[in-house]
mmCIF file of C-alpha atoms in Angstrom:
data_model
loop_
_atom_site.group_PDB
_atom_site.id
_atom_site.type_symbol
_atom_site.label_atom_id
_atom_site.label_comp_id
_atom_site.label_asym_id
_atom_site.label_seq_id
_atom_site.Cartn_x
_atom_site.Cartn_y
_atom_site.Cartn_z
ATOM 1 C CA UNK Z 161 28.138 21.493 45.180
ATOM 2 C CA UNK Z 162 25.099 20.404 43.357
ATOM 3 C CA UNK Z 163 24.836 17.125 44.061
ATOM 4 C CA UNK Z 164 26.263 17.176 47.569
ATOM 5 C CA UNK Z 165 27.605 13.555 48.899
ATOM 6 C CA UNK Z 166 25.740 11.387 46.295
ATOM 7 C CA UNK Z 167 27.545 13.447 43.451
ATOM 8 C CA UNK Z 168 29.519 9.976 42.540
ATOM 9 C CA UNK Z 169 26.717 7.931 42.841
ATOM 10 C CA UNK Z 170 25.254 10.077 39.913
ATOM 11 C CA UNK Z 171 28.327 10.666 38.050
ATOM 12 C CA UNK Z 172 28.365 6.879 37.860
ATOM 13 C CA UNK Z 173 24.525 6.326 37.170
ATOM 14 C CA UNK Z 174 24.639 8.397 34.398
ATOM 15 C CA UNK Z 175 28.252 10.217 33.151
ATOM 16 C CA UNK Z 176 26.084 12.401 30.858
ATOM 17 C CA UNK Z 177 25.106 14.484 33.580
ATOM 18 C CA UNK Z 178 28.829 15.585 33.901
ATOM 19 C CA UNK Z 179 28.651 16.997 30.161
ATOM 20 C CA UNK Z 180 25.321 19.177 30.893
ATOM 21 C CA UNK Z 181 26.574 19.746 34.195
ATOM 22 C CA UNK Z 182 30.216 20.879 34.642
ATOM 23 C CA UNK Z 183 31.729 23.150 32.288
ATOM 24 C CA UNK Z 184 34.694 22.093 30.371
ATOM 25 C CA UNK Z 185 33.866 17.985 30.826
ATOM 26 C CA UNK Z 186 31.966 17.893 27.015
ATOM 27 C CA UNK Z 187 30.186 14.865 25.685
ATOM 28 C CA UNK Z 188 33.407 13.049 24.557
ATOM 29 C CA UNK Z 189 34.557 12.616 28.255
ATOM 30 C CA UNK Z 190 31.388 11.563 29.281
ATOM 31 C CA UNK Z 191 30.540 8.728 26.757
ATOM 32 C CA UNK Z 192 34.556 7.523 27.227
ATOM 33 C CA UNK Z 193 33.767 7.470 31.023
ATOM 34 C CA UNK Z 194 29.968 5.573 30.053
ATOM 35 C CA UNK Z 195 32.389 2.905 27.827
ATOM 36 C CA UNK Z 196 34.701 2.233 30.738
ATOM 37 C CA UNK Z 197 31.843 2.195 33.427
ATOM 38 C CA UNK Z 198 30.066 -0.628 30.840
ATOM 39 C CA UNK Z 199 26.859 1.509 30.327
ATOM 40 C CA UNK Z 200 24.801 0.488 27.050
ATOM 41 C CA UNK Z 201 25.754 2.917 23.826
ATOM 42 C CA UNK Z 202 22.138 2.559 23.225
ATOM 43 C CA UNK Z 203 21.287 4.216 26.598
ATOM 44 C CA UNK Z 204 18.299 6.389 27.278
ATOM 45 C CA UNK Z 205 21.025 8.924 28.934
ATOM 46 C CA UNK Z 206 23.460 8.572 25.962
ATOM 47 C CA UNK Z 207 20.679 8.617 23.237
ATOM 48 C CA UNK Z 208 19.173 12.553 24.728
ATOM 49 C CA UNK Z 209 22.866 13.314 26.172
ATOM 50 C CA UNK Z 210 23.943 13.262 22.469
ATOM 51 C CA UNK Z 211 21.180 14.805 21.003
ATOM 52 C CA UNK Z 212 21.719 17.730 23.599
ATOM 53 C CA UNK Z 213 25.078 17.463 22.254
ATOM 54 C CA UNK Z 214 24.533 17.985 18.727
ATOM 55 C CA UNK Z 215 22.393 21.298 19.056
ATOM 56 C CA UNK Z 216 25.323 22.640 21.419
ATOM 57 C CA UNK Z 217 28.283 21.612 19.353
ATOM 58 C CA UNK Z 218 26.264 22.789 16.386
ATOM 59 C CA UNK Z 219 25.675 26.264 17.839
ATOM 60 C CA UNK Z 220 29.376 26.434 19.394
ATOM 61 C CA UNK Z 221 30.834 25.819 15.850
ATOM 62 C CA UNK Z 222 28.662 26.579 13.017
ATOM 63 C CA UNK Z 223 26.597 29.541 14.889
ATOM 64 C CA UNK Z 224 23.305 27.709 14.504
ATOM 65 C CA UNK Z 225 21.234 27.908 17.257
ATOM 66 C CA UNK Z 226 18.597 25.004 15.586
ATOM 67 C CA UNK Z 227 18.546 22.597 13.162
ATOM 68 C CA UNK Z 228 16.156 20.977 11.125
ATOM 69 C CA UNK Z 229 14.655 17.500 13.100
ATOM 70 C CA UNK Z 230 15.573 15.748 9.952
ATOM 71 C CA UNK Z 231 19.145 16.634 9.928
ATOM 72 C CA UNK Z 232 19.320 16.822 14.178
ATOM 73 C CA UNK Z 233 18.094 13.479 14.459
ATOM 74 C CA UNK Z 234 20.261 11.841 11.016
ATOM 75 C CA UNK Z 235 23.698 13.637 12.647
ATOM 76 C CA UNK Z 236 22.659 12.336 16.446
ATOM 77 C CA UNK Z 237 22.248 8.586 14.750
ATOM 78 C CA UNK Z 238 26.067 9.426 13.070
ATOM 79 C CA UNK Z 239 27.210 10.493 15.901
ATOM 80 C CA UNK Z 240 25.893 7.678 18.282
ATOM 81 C CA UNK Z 241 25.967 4.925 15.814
ATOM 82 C CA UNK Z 242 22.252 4.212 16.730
ATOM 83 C CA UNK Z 243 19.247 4.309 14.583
ATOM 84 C CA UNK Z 244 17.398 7.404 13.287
ATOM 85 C CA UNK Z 245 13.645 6.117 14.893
ATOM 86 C CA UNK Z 246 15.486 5.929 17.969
ATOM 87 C CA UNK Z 247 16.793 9.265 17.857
ATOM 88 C CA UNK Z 248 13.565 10.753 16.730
ATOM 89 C CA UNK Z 249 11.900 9.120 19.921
ATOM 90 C CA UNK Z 250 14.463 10.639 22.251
ATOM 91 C CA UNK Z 251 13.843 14.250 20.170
ATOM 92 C CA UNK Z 252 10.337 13.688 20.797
ATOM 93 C CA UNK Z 253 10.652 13.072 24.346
ATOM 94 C CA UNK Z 254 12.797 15.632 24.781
ATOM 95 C CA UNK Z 255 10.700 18.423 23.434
ATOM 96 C CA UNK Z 256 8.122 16.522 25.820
ATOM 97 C CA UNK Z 257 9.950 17.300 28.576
ATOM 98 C CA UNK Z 258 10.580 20.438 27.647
ATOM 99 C CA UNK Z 259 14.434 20.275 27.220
ATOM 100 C CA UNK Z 260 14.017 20.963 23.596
ATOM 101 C CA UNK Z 261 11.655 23.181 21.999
ATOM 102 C CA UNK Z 262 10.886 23.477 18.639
ATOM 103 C CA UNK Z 263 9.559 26.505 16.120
ATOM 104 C CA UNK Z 264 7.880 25.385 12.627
ATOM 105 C CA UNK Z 265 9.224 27.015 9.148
ATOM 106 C CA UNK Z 266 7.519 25.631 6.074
ATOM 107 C CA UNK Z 267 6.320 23.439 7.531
ATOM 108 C CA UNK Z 268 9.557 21.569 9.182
ATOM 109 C CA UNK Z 269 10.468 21.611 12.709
ATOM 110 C CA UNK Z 270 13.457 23.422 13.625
ATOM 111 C CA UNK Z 271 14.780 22.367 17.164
ATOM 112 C CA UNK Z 272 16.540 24.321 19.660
ATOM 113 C CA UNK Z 273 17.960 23.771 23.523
ATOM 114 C CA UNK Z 274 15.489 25.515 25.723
ATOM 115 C CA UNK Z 275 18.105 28.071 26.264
ATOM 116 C CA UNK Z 276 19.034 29.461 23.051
ATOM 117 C CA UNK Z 277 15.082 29.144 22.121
ATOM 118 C CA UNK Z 278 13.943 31.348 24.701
ATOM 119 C CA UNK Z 279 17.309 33.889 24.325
ATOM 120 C CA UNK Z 280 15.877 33.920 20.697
ATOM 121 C CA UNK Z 281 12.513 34.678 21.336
ATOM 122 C CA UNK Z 282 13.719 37.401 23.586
ATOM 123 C CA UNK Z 283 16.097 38.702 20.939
ATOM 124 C CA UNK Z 284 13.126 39.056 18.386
ATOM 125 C CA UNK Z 285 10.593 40.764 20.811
ATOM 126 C CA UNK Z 286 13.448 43.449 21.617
ATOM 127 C CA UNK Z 287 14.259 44.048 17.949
ATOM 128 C CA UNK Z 288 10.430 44.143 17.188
ATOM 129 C CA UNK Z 289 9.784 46.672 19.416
ATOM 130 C CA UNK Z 290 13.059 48.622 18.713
ATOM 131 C CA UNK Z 291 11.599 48.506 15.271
ATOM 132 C CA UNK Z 292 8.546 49.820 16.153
ATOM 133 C CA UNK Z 293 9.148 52.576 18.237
ATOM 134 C CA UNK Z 294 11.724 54.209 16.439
ATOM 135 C CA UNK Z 295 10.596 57.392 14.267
ATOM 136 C CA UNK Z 296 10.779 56.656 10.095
ATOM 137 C CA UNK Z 297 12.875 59.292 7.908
ATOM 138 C CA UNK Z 298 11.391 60.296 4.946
ATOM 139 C CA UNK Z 299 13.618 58.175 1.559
ATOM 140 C CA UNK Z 300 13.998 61.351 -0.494
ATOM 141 C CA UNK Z 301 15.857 62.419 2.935
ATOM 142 C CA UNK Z 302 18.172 59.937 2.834
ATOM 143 C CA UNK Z 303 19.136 59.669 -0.518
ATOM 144 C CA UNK Z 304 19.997 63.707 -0.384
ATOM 145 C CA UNK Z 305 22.084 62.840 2.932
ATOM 146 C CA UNK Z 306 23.802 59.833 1.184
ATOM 147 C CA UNK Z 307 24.736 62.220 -2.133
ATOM 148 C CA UNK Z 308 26.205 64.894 0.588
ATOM 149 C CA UNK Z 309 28.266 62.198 2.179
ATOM 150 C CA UNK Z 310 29.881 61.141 -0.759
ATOM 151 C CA UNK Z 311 30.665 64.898 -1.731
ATOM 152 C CA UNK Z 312 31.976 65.937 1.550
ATOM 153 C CA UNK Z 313 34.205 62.848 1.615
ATOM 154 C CA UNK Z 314 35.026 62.612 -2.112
ATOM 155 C CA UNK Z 315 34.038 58.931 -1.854
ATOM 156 C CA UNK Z 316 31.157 56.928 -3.955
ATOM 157 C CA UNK Z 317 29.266 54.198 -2.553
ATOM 158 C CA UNK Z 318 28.112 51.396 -4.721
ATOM 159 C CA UNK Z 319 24.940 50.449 -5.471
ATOM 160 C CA UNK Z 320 24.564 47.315 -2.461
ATOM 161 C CA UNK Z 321 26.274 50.147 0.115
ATOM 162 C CA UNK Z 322 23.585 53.022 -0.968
ATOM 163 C CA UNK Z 323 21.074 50.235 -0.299
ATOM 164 C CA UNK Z 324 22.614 49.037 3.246
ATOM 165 C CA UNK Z 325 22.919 52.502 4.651
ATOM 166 C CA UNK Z 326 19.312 53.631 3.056
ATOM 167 C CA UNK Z 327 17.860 50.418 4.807
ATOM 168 C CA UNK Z 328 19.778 51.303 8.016
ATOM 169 C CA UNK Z 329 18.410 54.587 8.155
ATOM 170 C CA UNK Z 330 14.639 54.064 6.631
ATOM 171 C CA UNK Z 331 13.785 51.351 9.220
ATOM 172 C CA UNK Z 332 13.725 51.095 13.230
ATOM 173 C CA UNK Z 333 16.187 48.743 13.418
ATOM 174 C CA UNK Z 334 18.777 46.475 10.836
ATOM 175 C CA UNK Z 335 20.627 43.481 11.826
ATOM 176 C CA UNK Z 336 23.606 43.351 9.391
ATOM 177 C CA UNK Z 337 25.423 39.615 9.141
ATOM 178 C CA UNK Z 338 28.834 38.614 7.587
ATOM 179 C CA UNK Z 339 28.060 35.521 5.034
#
């Protein structure tokens, strides 16, 4: 156990901690414990709790591992029912802190958990190198093997499926998404 003998003593200092704690004991269950314990909704813990919240529920059901500040910080105030400065303070202390961190895309802040930042970071630098160290085929190659393909099999690609499987094959590496 974490937390040892004082782990009620926390729990009821700050429910939140539950939520980034324990698996399976999400935000929800924490802030209904915070209501019925009398804690503030307008809470330091609460305020970042949720905010944490947002980014993880995002990721878990939409598949987005950031958001835009902007639209982190207008959802958390939703969410919360507090006001957007006050979210954008606790985002800004959290990045601080370094429980958020943050990469910059024309130029607008795009915040992520520590976590899925880093895992992201390390994603890219793999795929960078894979991309680099893999040996280029010559086009007029692949074009010839794509014709031969769709002889042998008596099939014809179209046009966006020549262009998938020539991109495939041209470069090192080729992350393919549904959407």
């Amino acid at each position: 156990n974490k937390w040892g003998n004082k782990a009620i003593e926390l729990a009821k200092h700050n429910p939140y901690l539950l939520c980034e704690e324990i698996v399976g004991i999400g935000f929800e269950k924490s802030d209904s414990m915070a209501v019925s314990l009398g804690l503030p909704l307008d809470s330091t813990d609460r305020i970042m709790s949720g905010v944490k919240y947002m980014l993880t529920h995002n990721a878990n059901n939409n598949g987005h591992v950031c958001l835009p500040r902007g639209k982190l910080v207008s959802g958390s105030a939703r969410l919360l029912g507090v006001d957007e400065a006050v979210l954008d303070s606790a985002v800004g202390e959290l990045l601080k802190k370094g429980e958020l961190k943050y990469s910059l895309f024309d130029g607008e802040q795009y915040i992520y958990d520590r976590y899925s930042y880093e895992s992201e970071r390390y994603i890219a630098q793999k795929l960078y190198f894979l991309d680099k160290s893999c040996a280029t085929i010559d086009a007029t190659n692949v074009n010839l093997f794509i014709e031969r393909e769709e002889r042998i099999y008596g099939i014809s690609y179209a046009s966006l499926q020549r262009k998938a499987i020539s991109d495939a094959l041209l470069n090192g590496v080729m992350v393919l998404t549904g959407g």
